[in-house]
Amino acid sequence: MSLLLPDSGLLFWMLLSFGIVAFVLVKYGFPVIIKMVESRKTYIDESLLIAKQAYEQMAKVKTQGEVIVDNARREQVKIMNEAAQTRDMLINDAKEKASLEASKLVEEARKQILIEKEDAIRDIRRQVAELSVDIAEKILRGQLEKKDEQMDMINRLLDEINISKS
Amino acid sequence: MSSLHKIFGLIAILAFMSVSPVMANEPSSPASSEKGSFDVKSFILEHVGDSYQWHITKWGNNEISIPLPVIVYSKTTGWHVFLSSALLEGASYEGLSIAVDGKYKGKIVEKTADGNEVRPFDISITKVVFALLFNSLLLIIIIMSVARSYKKDNFESKKGFVGFMEMFIMNINDDVIKPGIGKDYKRYAPYLLTVFFFVFINNLMGLIPIFPGGANVTGNIAITFVLAIITFIIVNISGSKEYWKEIFWPEVPLWLKAPIPIMPAIEIVGVFTKPFALMIRLFANMIAGHSIVLGLTCLIFVTVSMGQAMNTSMTVVSVIMTLFINIVELLVAYIQAYIFTMLSAVFIGLARIEPHHVHEEIKE
């Protein structure tokens, strides 16, 4: 029967010790743990949400990036084409110019050659003339060693002049 | 798997073979106790009850026990503080002694001048008090060390013991207290968690057979009485207007409450039976568990006089059964703490009812 009767000393110690335990744990023990666990839970939830948003944003950025890359590629192709066209054009121009220049040069060269040729011909003629004069002089000198022959000559020449004057 | 079956089969056969002769020998057991061989009842009662020293064992003819401080206040002679070893084997110290029988059997009494035994005001550190203080300290250390590791304010998940305790605490918080109380449970959660872990650690420590465990703390009515009273106070302080209306003017036909308040009387009784049930449930479960373990252990000593074969087989059965019951008690230690917490939470939840839940609550 004594088992069913609470002992006063035990009641006292139980009230005291449970009171202290409850005071300490209710004030400093469990609320700290529960608060931290719950704030961690919200932190994790928030982090997951943020991660999800970040993922979505990343996907968006990725598609945007793809669009940009596509555009860039298209642009590149365009630029390449333009460049090729420009290059061809330049080459053609250069070729034309070069051939023009070449023909001009050839023309000039030809002219030069002509001039040279005429010069050369003139020179030859002159030399030929001088030579013929010299030869004629020598021939004349040979023929005009006698006085009468000289006179004949003078007469004939005068005749010729007179004939041509008349 | 099959070897396990074989072992269980063996145990069952052994148990059956050895139990039936014990049944047959039952009538002769008082005779053997008369011979002074072994008194099971007093042995068990002594161990589940309280005592002024912590008995360890009997070595030869010497009782080995840890003396505990006796703190007594007598109206006539004032305060007495000394170690309980002074009172061993009926010795008297400063006029105080442990009563051998009578109303105060096993308690410290003071002999008055006219030969009467008077019980002084006794706040001795008895076995249960010592275990209670020890377990309380242990609980504070455990929970505060867990709480301290959260002070660093980083959100990393905890590992090891702290992680386990976190899981444990949050399990009780989320699955017992929250559904029990419902809205506003956060105000009561720390107290109910304290109750849970207080009961649980005392139950567990009671299962350890060696010092400083083994004391039957939660199987002592004073302990459960205080726990139940505190829950009772909290329940009735947090009672809503609707709760009190349910008690004094419930929604029942007028004749049940008007001239003779039949329903209010029942409801008022109900207010007190709730904590009473809490108190008795925990107390009875824990004392029963301790008694069963002790009773099964006693089988060894009871059967000594029945011959060696009997004694040997009963020792095997006793050890196996004690092991089994101890494992069951491990479960009970958790379940009782769980139930105490859950019912406290439910009672608080019921005291905080809102008017539109009226019809569901009438059953209670």
Coordinates of C-alpha atoms in Angstrom, one line a residue:
Chain A
M1 CA 0.0 0.0 0.0
S2 CA 2.9 2.3 0.7
L3 CA 3.6 2.1 -3.0
L4 CA 0.4 4.0 -3.8
L5 CA 1.0 6.9 -1.3
P6 CA 3.3 9.6 -2.6
D7 CA 6.1 10.3 -0.2
S8 CA 6.4 13.9 0.9
G9 CA 10.2 14.0 0.5
L10 CA 10.0 12.5 -2.9
L11 CA 7.3 15.0 -3.9
F12 CA 9.6 17.8 -2.7
W13 CA 12.6 16.6 -4.6
M14 CA 10.5 15.8 -7.7
L15 CA 9.0 19.3 -7.8
L16 CA 12.4 20.8 -7.3
S17 CA 14.3 18.7 -9.8
F18 CA 11.6 18.6 -12.4
G19 CA 11.0 22.3 -11.9
I20 CA 14.7 23.0 -12.6
V21 CA 14.8 20.7 -15.6
A22 CA 11.7 22.2 -17.0
F23 CA 12.9 25.7 -16.4
V24 CA 16.3 25.1 -18.0
L25 CA 15.0 23.1 -21.0
V26 CA 11.9 25.2 -21.7
K27 CA 13.9 28.4 -21.6
Y28 CA 17.3 27.4 -23.1
G29 CA 17.0 23.9 -24.4
F30 CA 14.2 22.9 -26.7
P31 CA 13.2 26.3 -28.2
V32 CA 16.8 26.8 -29.4
I33 CA 16.8 23.4 -31.1
I34 CA 13.3 23.8 -32.6
K35 CA 13.9 27.3 -33.7
M36 CA 17.2 26.4 -35.4
V37 CA 15.7 23.3 -37.1
E38 CA 12.8 25.3 -38.3
S39 CA 14.8 28.2 -39.5
R40 CA 17.1 25.7 -41.3
K41 CA 14.0 24.2 -42.8
T42 CA 12.8 27.5 -44.2
Y43 CA 16.4 28.2 -45.3
I44 CA 16.5 25.0 -47.2
D45 CA 13.1 25.7 -48.7
E46 CA 14.2 29.1 -49.7
S47 CA 17.4 27.8 -51.1
L48 CA 15.6 25.2 -53.2
L49 CA 13.3 28.0 -54.5
I50 CA 16.2 30.2 -55.3
A51 CA 18.0 27.3 -56.9
K52 CA 14.9 26.6 -59.0
Q53 CA 14.7 30.2 -60.1
A54 CA 18.4 30.2 -60.8
Y55 CA 18.0 27.1 -62.9
E56 CA 15.1 28.6 -64.8
Q57 CA 17.1 31.8 -65.3
M58 CA 20.0 29.8 -66.5
A59 CA 17.8 27.9 -69.0
K60 CA 16.5 31.3 -70.2
V61 CA 20.1 32.6 -70.5
K62 CA 21.1 29.5 -72.3
T63 CA 18.3 29.9 -74.9
Q64 CA 19.2 33.5 -75.2
G65 CA 22.8 32.6 -75.7
E66 CA 21.8 30.1 -78.3
V67 CA 19.9 32.7 -80.1
I68 CA 22.8 35.1 -79.9
V69 CA 25.2 32.4 -81.2
D70 CA 22.8 31.6 -84.0
N71 CA 22.6 35.2 -85.0
A72 CA 26.3 35.5 -84.7
R73 CA 26.8 32.5 -86.9
R74 CA 24.4 33.8 -89.5
E75 CA 26.2 37.2 -89.3
Q76 CA 29.4 35.4 -89.7
V77 CA 28.2 33.6 -92.8
K78 CA 27.0 36.9 -94.2
I79 CA 30.2 38.7 -93.4
M80 CA 32.2 35.8 -95.0
N81 CA 30.1 36.1 -98.1
E82 CA 30.5 39.8 -98.3
A83 CA 34.2 39.4 -97.7
A84 CA 34.4 36.9 -100.5
Q85 CA 32.5 39.1 -102.8
T86 CA 34.7 42.1 -101.9
R87 CA 37.8 40.0 -102.4
D88 CA 36.6 38.8 -105.8
M89 CA 35.7 42.4 -106.7
L90 CA 39.0 43.7 -105.6
I91 CA 40.8 41.0 -107.5
N92 CA 38.8 41.7 -110.6
D93 CA 39.5 45.4 -110.3
A94 CA 43.1 44.7 -109.8
K95 CA 43.3 42.5 -112.7
E96 CA 41.5 45.0 -114.9
K97 CA 43.7 47.8 -113.7
A98 CA 46.8 45.6 -114.2
S99 CA 45.8 44.7 -117.7
L100 CA 45.0 48.3 -118.4
E101 CA 48.3 49.4 -117.1
A102 CA 50.0 46.6 -119.0
S103 CA 48.4 47.6 -122.3
K104 CA 49.3 51.3 -121.6
L105 CA 52.9 50.2 -120.9
V106 CA 53.0 48.2 -124.0
E107 CA 51.6 51.1 -126.0
E108 CA 54.1 53.5 -124.6
A109 CA 56.8 51.0 -125.3
R110 CA 55.6 50.7 -128.8
K111 CA 55.6 54.5 -129.2
Q112 CA 59.1 54.6 -127.7
I113 CA 60.2 51.9 -130.1
L114 CA 58.7 53.9 -133.0
I115 CA 60.5 57.0 -131.9
E116 CA 63.7 55.2 -131.4
K117 CA 63.2 53.6 -134.8
E118 CA 62.6 56.9 -136.5
D119 CA 65.6 58.4 -134.7
A120 CA 67.7 55.4 -135.8
I121 CA 66.4 55.8 -139.4
R122 CA 67.1 59.5 -139.3
D123 CA 70.6 58.8 -138.0
I124 CA 71.2 56.3 -140.7
R125 CA 70.0 58.6 -143.3
R126 CA 72.2 61.3 -142.1
Q127 CA 75.2 59.1 -142.0
V128 CA 74.3 57.8 -145.4
A129 CA 74.0 61.4 -146.6
E130 CA 77.3 62.3 -145.1
L131 CA 78.9 59.3 -146.5
S132 CA 77.4 60.0 -149.9
V133 CA 78.5 63.6 -149.7
D134 CA 82.0 62.5 -148.7
I135 CA 82.0 60.0 -151.5
A136 CA 80.7 62.6 -153.9
E137 CA 83.3 65.0 -152.7
K138 CA 86.0 62.5 -153.2
I139 CA 84.6 61.6 -156.6
L140 CA 84.3 65.3 -157.5
R141 CA 87.8 66.0 -156.2
G142 CA 89.1 63.2 -158.5
Q143 CA 87.1 64.5 -161.5
L144 CA 88.0 68.2 -160.9
E145 CA 91.8 67.9 -160.8
K146 CA 92.1 69.6 -164.2
K147 CA 91.2 73.2 -164.8
D148 CA 88.9 72.7 -167.8
E149 CA 87.0 70.1 -166.1
Q150 CA 86.5 72.5 -163.2
M151 CA 85.3 75.0 -165.6
D152 CA 82.9 72.6 -167.3
M153 CA 81.5 71.8 -164.1
I154 CA 81.0 75.4 -163.1
N155 CA 79.3 76.1 -166.3
R156 CA 77.1 73.2 -166.1
L157 CA 76.1 74.1 -162.7
L158 CA 75.4 77.6 -163.7
D159 CA 73.3 76.3 -166.5
E160 CA 71.4 74.2 -164.3
I161 CA 70.8 77.1 -162.0
N162 CA 69.8 79.3 -164.9
I163 CA 67.5 76.6 -166.2
S164 CA 65.9 76.3 -162.9
K165 CA 65.7 80.1 -162.5
S166 CA 64.1 80.5 -165.9
Chain B
M1 CA 16.2 -18.3 -40.7
S2 CA 15.7 -22.0 -39.9
S3 CA 18.2 -22.0 -37.1
L4 CA 16.3 -19.1 -35.5
H5 CA 13.2 -21.3 -35.7
K6 CA 15.1 -24.1 -34.0
I7 CA 16.2 -21.9 -31.2
F8 CA 12.7 -20.6 -30.6
G9 CA 11.4 -24.2 -30.6
L10 CA 14.0 -25.2 -28.1
I11 CA 13.1 -22.3 -25.8
A12 CA 9.4 -23.1 -26.1
I13 CA 9.9 -26.8 -25.2
L14 CA 12.3 -25.9 -22.4
A15 CA 9.8 -23.3 -21.0
F16 CA 6.9 -25.7 -21.2
M17 CA 8.8 -28.6 -19.6
S18 CA 10.0 -26.5 -16.7
V19 CA 6.9 -24.4 -16.1
S20 CA 4.5 -27.2 -15.4
P21 CA 6.5 -28.7 -12.4
V22 CA 6.7 -25.2 -11.0
M23 CA 2.9 -24.9 -11.1
A24 CA 2.7 -28.3 -9.4
N25 CA 5.1 -27.2 -6.7
E26 CA 3.4 -23.8 -6.1
P27 CA 1.5 -24.8 -2.9
S28 CA 4.7 -25.9 -1.3
S29 CA 6.5 -22.5 -1.9
P30 CA 5.2 -20.8 1.2
A31 CA 6.7 -23.7 3.2
S32 CA 10.1 -23.0 1.6
S33 CA 9.8 -19.3 2.3
E34 CA 9.1 -20.3 5.9
K35 CA 12.4 -22.0 6.0
G36 CA 13.9 -18.6 5.2
S37 CA 15.2 -19.5 1.8
F38 CA 13.8 -16.8 -0.3
D39 CA 10.9 -14.3 0.0
V40 CA 10.0 -13.2 -3.5
K41 CA 7.3 -10.7 -2.6
S42 CA 9.4 -8.7 -0.2
F43 CA 12.4 -8.9 -2.5
I44 CA 10.4 -7.4 -5.4
L45 CA 8.7 -4.8 -3.2
E46 CA 12.0 -3.8 -1.7
H47 CA 13.5 -3.3 -5.2
V48 CA 10.7 -1.4 -6.8
G49 CA 10.2 0.8 -3.7
D50 CA 12.4 3.4 -2.2
S51 CA 15.2 3.0 0.3
Y52 CA 17.6 5.1 2.2
Q53 CA 20.7 3.4 0.8
W54 CA 21.6 2.1 -2.6
H55 CA 21.9 -1.6 -2.1
I56 CA 24.4 -3.1 -4.5
T57 CA 24.8 -6.8 -3.5
K58 CA 25.3 -9.1 -0.6
W59 CA 28.8 -10.5 -0.3
G60 CA 29.0 -13.3 2.1
N61 CA 27.3 -12.0 5.1
N62 CA 28.0 -8.3 4.4
E63 CA 25.5 -6.1 2.7
I64 CA 27.3 -3.9 0.2
S65 CA 25.4 -0.6 -0.3
I66 CA 26.1 3.0 -1.1
P67 CA 25.1 5.2 1.8
L68 CA 23.0 8.2 0.8
P69 CA 22.4 11.4 2.8
V70 CA 19.5 11.5 5.2
I71 CA 18.0 15.0 5.7
V72 CA 15.3 15.1 8.3
Y73 CA 13.5 17.9 10.1
S74 CA 11.9 17.0 13.4
K75 CA 9.5 19.4 15.2
T76 CA 11.2 18.6 18.5
T77 CA 14.8 18.1 17.7
G78 CA 15.3 20.2 14.5
W79 CA 17.4 19.4 11.5
H80 CA 19.3 16.1 11.2
V81 CA 21.7 15.6 8.3
F82 CA 23.8 12.4 8.2
L83 CA 24.6 9.4 6.0
S84 CA 22.2 6.5 5.9
S85 CA 25.0 4.1 6.8
A86 CA 24.3 5.1 10.5
L87 CA 20.9 3.5 10.3
L88 CA 21.9 0.1 8.9
E89 CA 20.3 -3.0 10.4
G90 CA 17.9 -1.2 12.7
A91 CA 20.5 1.0 14.3
S92 CA 19.3 4.2 15.9
Y93 CA 21.0 7.6 15.3
E94 CA 20.1 10.8 17.1
G95 CA 16.8 9.2 18.1
L96 CA 16.0 8.3 14.5
S97 CA 15.7 4.9 13.1
I98 CA 14.0 3.0 10.2
A99 CA 10.7 1.6 11.2
V100 CA 10.6 -2.2 11.0
D101 CA 6.9 -2.5 10.7
G102 CA 3.7 -0.6 11.3
K103 CA 2.3 2.4 9.5
Y104 CA 5.7 3.8 8.5
K105 CA 7.5 0.5 7.6
G106 CA 10.8 1.2 5.9
K107 CA 10.7 5.0 6.6
I108 CA 12.7 7.0 9.1
V109 CA 10.7 7.6 12.3
E110 CA 11.5 9.3 15.5
K111 CA 10.8 7.7 18.9
T112 CA 9.0 10.2 21.1
A113 CA 9.3 10.1 24.9
D114 CA 6.0 8.2 25.3
G115 CA 7.3 5.4 23.0
N116 CA 5.2 6.4 19.9
E117 CA 6.8 6.5 16.5
V118 CA 6.5 9.9 14.8
R119 CA 7.3 10.6 11.2
P120 CA 9.5 13.7 10.9
F121 CA 9.6 15.9 7.8
D122 CA 11.8 13.8 5.6
I123 CA 13.6 15.1 2.5
S124 CA 16.4 12.6 2.5
I125 CA 18.3 11.8 -0.7
T126 CA 16.9 8.4 -1.1
K127 CA 17.6 5.9 -3.9
V128 CA 14.8 7.3 -6.0
V129 CA 15.7 10.9 -5.3
F130 CA 19.4 10.3 -6.1
A131 CA 18.4 8.6 -9.4
L132 CA 16.0 11.4 -10.1
L133 CA 18.6 14.1 -9.5
F134 CA 21.2 12.1 -11.5
N135 CA 18.9 11.6 -14.4
S136 CA 17.7 15.2 -14.4
L137 CA 21.3 16.3 -14.5
L138 CA 22.0 13.9 -17.3
L139 CA 19.0 15.1 -19.2
I140 CA 20.0 18.8 -18.8
I141 CA 23.5 18.0 -20.0
I142 CA 22.3 16.0 -23.0
I143 CA 19.8 18.5 -24.2
M144 CA 21.9 21.6 -23.5
S145 CA 24.9 20.0 -25.3
V146 CA 22.6 19.4 -28.3
A147 CA 21.2 23.0 -28.0
R148 CA 24.7 24.4 -27.7
S149 CA 25.8 22.9 -31.0
Y150 CA 23.0 25.0 -32.7
K151 CA 24.3 28.3 -31.2
K152 CA 26.9 28.7 -34.0
D153 CA 24.0 29.8 -36.2
N154 CA 25.1 28.0 -39.3
F155 CA 22.6 25.9 -41.3
E156 CA 24.7 22.8 -41.7
S157 CA 22.9 19.6 -41.0
K158 CA 24.0 17.8 -37.8
K159 CA 25.7 14.5 -37.7
G160 CA 26.1 11.8 -35.0
F161 CA 24.4 12.1 -31.7
V162 CA 23.2 15.6 -32.2
G163 CA 21.7 14.6 -35.5
F164 CA 20.0 11.6 -33.8
M165 CA 18.6 13.8 -31.0
E166 CA 17.4 16.4 -33.6
M167 CA 15.5 13.7 -35.4
F168 CA 14.1 12.4 -32.1
I169 CA 13.1 15.8 -30.9
M170 CA 11.6 16.9 -34.2
N171 CA 9.7 13.6 -34.5
I172 CA 8.0 14.1 -31.1
N173 CA 7.4 17.8 -31.9
D174 CA 5.9 17.2 -35.3
D175 CA 4.2 13.9 -34.9
V176 CA 3.0 13.9 -31.3
I177 CA 2.7 17.5 -30.1
K178 CA 1.6 19.3 -33.2
P179 CA -1.3 17.0 -34.1
G180 CA -2.3 16.7 -30.5
I181 CA -2.6 20.4 -29.7
G182 CA -3.2 21.7 -33.1
K183 CA -3.0 25.5 -33.6
D184 CA -0.7 27.3 -31.3
Y185 CA 1.2 24.2 -30.3
K186 CA 4.5 26.0 -30.2
R187 CA 3.7 27.5 -26.8
Y188 CA 3.4 24.1 -25.3
A189 CA 6.0 22.2 -27.3
P190 CA 9.0 22.9 -25.0
Y191 CA 7.2 21.8 -21.9
L192 CA 5.8 18.6 -23.5
L193 CA 9.3 17.8 -25.0
T194 CA 10.7 18.2 -21.5
V195 CA 8.1 15.8 -20.1
F196 CA 8.8 13.3 -22.9
F197 CA 12.5 13.2 -22.4
F198 CA 12.3 13.4 -18.6
V199 CA 10.0 10.3 -18.6
F200 CA 12.0 8.6 -21.3
I201 CA 15.4 9.0 -19.7
N202 CA 14.1 7.9 -16.3
N203 CA 12.5 4.9 -17.8
L204 CA 15.7 4.0 -19.7
M205 CA 17.9 4.5 -16.7
G206 CA 15.6 2.3 -14.7
L207 CA 16.4 -0.5 -17.1
I208 CA 20.1 -0.4 -16.5
P209 CA 20.6 -2.9 -13.6
I210 CA 23.8 -1.3 -12.1
F211 CA 24.4 1.9 -10.3
P212 CA 23.4 4.7 -11.1
G213 CA 20.6 3.1 -13.1
G214 CA 18.1 0.6 -11.9
A215 CA 16.1 2.8 -9.6
N216 CA 12.4 2.7 -10.2
V217 CA 11.9 6.4 -10.6
T218 CA 8.9 6.7 -13.0
G219 CA 7.4 3.7 -11.3
N220 CA 7.0 5.8 -8.2
I221 CA 3.7 7.4 -7.6
A222 CA 5.1 10.7 -6.3
I223 CA 7.0 11.2 -9.6
T224 CA 4.0 10.6 -11.8
F225 CA 1.8 12.5 -9.5
V226 CA 3.9 15.7 -9.9
L227 CA 4.0 15.2 -13.7
A228 CA 0.3 14.7 -13.8
I229 CA -0.4 17.7 -11.6
I230 CA 1.7 20.0 -13.7
T231 CA -0.1 18.8 -16.9
F232 CA -3.4 19.2 -15.0
I233 CA -2.6 22.8 -14.2
I234 CA -1.5 23.6 -17.7
V235 CA -4.6 22.0 -19.2
N236 CA -6.9 24.0 -17.0
I237 CA -5.0 27.2 -17.3
S238 CA -5.1 27.0 -21.1
G239 CA -8.8 26.0 -21.1
S240 CA -10.9 28.2 -23.4
K241 CA -14.2 29.7 -22.6
E242 CA -15.8 26.9 -24.6
Y243 CA -14.0 24.3 -22.5
W244 CA -15.5 25.6 -19.3
K245 CA -18.9 25.9 -20.9
E246 CA -18.7 22.3 -21.9
I247 CA -18.1 21.4 -18.3
F248 CA -20.7 23.5 -16.5
W249 CA -23.4 23.9 -19.2
P250 CA -22.9 21.3 -21.9
E251 CA -25.2 21.1 -24.8
V252 CA -27.5 18.3 -23.6
P253 CA -31.2 18.2 -22.8
L254 CA -32.1 20.5 -20.0
W255 CA -33.2 17.9 -17.5
L256 CA -29.6 16.5 -17.6
K257 CA -28.2 19.7 -16.2
A258 CA -30.9 21.9 -14.7
P259 CA -32.3 20.7 -11.4
I260 CA -29.6 18.1 -10.6
P261 CA -26.4 18.8 -12.5
I262 CA -25.7 15.3 -13.7
M263 CA -23.7 16.1 -16.8
P264 CA -21.6 18.9 -15.1
A265 CA -20.8 16.4 -12.3
I266 CA -19.6 13.9 -14.8
E267 CA -17.6 16.5 -16.7
I268 CA -16.0 17.7 -13.5
V269 CA -15.0 14.1 -12.6
G270 CA -13.7 13.9 -16.1
V271 CA -11.4 16.9 -15.5
F272 CA -9.7 15.0 -12.7
T273 CA -9.7 11.5 -14.2
K274 CA -7.6 12.7 -17.1
P275 CA -4.5 13.5 -15.1
F276 CA -5.3 10.7 -12.7
A277 CA -5.2 8.3 -15.7
L278 CA -1.9 9.8 -16.8
M279 CA -0.4 9.3 -13.3
I280 CA -1.6 5.7 -12.8
R281 CA -0.8 4.6 -16.4
L282 CA 2.9 5.5 -16.2
F283 CA 3.3 4.4 -12.6
A284 CA 1.6 1.0 -13.1
N285 CA 3.4 0.3 -16.4
M286 CA 6.8 1.0 -15.0
I287 CA 6.3 -0.8 -11.7
A288 CA 4.9 -3.8 -13.5
G289 CA 7.9 -3.9 -15.9
H290 CA 10.3 -3.8 -13.0
S291 CA 8.3 -6.4 -11.1
I292 CA 8.2 -8.8 -14.0
V293 CA 12.0 -8.5 -14.6
L294 CA 12.6 -9.1 -10.9
G295 CA 10.1 -11.9 -10.7
L296 CA 11.7 -13.7 -13.6
T297 CA 15.2 -13.2 -12.1
C298 CA 13.8 -14.6 -8.8
L299 CA 12.9 -17.9 -10.6
I300 CA 16.6 -18.8 -10.3
F301 CA 16.6 -18.4 -6.6
V302 CA 13.2 -19.9 -6.0
T303 CA 14.1 -23.1 -7.8
V304 CA 17.4 -23.7 -5.9
S305 CA 15.6 -26.0 -3.5
M306 CA 14.1 -28.1 -6.3
G307 CA 17.2 -29.9 -7.3
Q308 CA 20.0 -29.1 -9.7
A309 CA 18.4 -30.1 -13.0
M310 CA 15.3 -28.0 -12.3
N311 CA 17.4 -25.1 -11.2
T312 CA 19.6 -25.2 -14.3
S313 CA 16.8 -25.4 -16.7
M314 CA 14.9 -22.6 -14.9
T315 CA 18.0 -20.5 -14.9
V316 CA 18.2 -20.8 -18.7
V317 CA 14.5 -19.9 -19.0
S318 CA 14.9 -17.1 -16.6
V319 CA 17.7 -15.5 -18.4
I320 CA 16.0 -15.8 -21.8
M321 CA 12.7 -14.5 -20.4
T322 CA 14.4 -11.7 -18.6
L323 CA 16.2 -10.7 -21.8
F324 CA 12.9 -10.8 -23.7
I325 CA 11.1 -8.7 -21.1
N326 CA 14.0 -6.3 -20.9
I327 CA 13.7 -5.7 -24.6
V328 CA 10.0 -5.3 -24.3
E329 CA 10.6 -2.9 -21.4
L330 CA 12.9 -0.9 -23.8
L331 CA 9.9 -0.5 -26.0
V332 CA 7.6 0.2 -23.1
A333 CA 10.1 2.9 -21.9
Y334 CA 9.5 4.7 -25.2
I335 CA 5.8 4.0 -25.5
Q336 CA 5.0 5.2 -22.0
A337 CA 6.9 8.5 -22.5
Y338 CA 5.2 8.8 -25.9
I339 CA 1.8 8.1 -24.5
F340 CA 2.2 10.5 -21.6
T341 CA 3.3 13.2 -24.0
M342 CA 0.6 12.5 -26.5
L343 CA -2.2 12.4 -24.0
S344 CA -0.9 15.6 -22.4
A345 CA -0.9 17.2 -25.8
V346 CA -4.4 15.9 -26.6
F347 CA -5.7 17.1 -23.2
I348 CA -4.3 20.5 -23.8
G349 CA -5.7 20.4 -27.4
L350 CA -9.1 19.5 -26.0
A351 CA -9.0 22.3 -23.4
R352 CA -8.5 24.8 -26.3
I353 CA -11.5 23.9 -28.3
E354 CA -13.3 26.4 -30.5
P355 CA -17.1 26.7 -30.4
H356 CA -17.7 25.1 -33.8
H357 CA -16.0 21.8 -32.8
V358 CA -18.6 21.3 -30.1
H359 CA -20.3 18.2 -31.4
E360 CA -17.2 16.2 -31.9
E361 CA -16.0 16.9 -28.4
I362 CA -19.1 15.8 -26.5
K363 CA -18.0 12.2 -26.7
E364 CA -14.9 13.0 -24.6

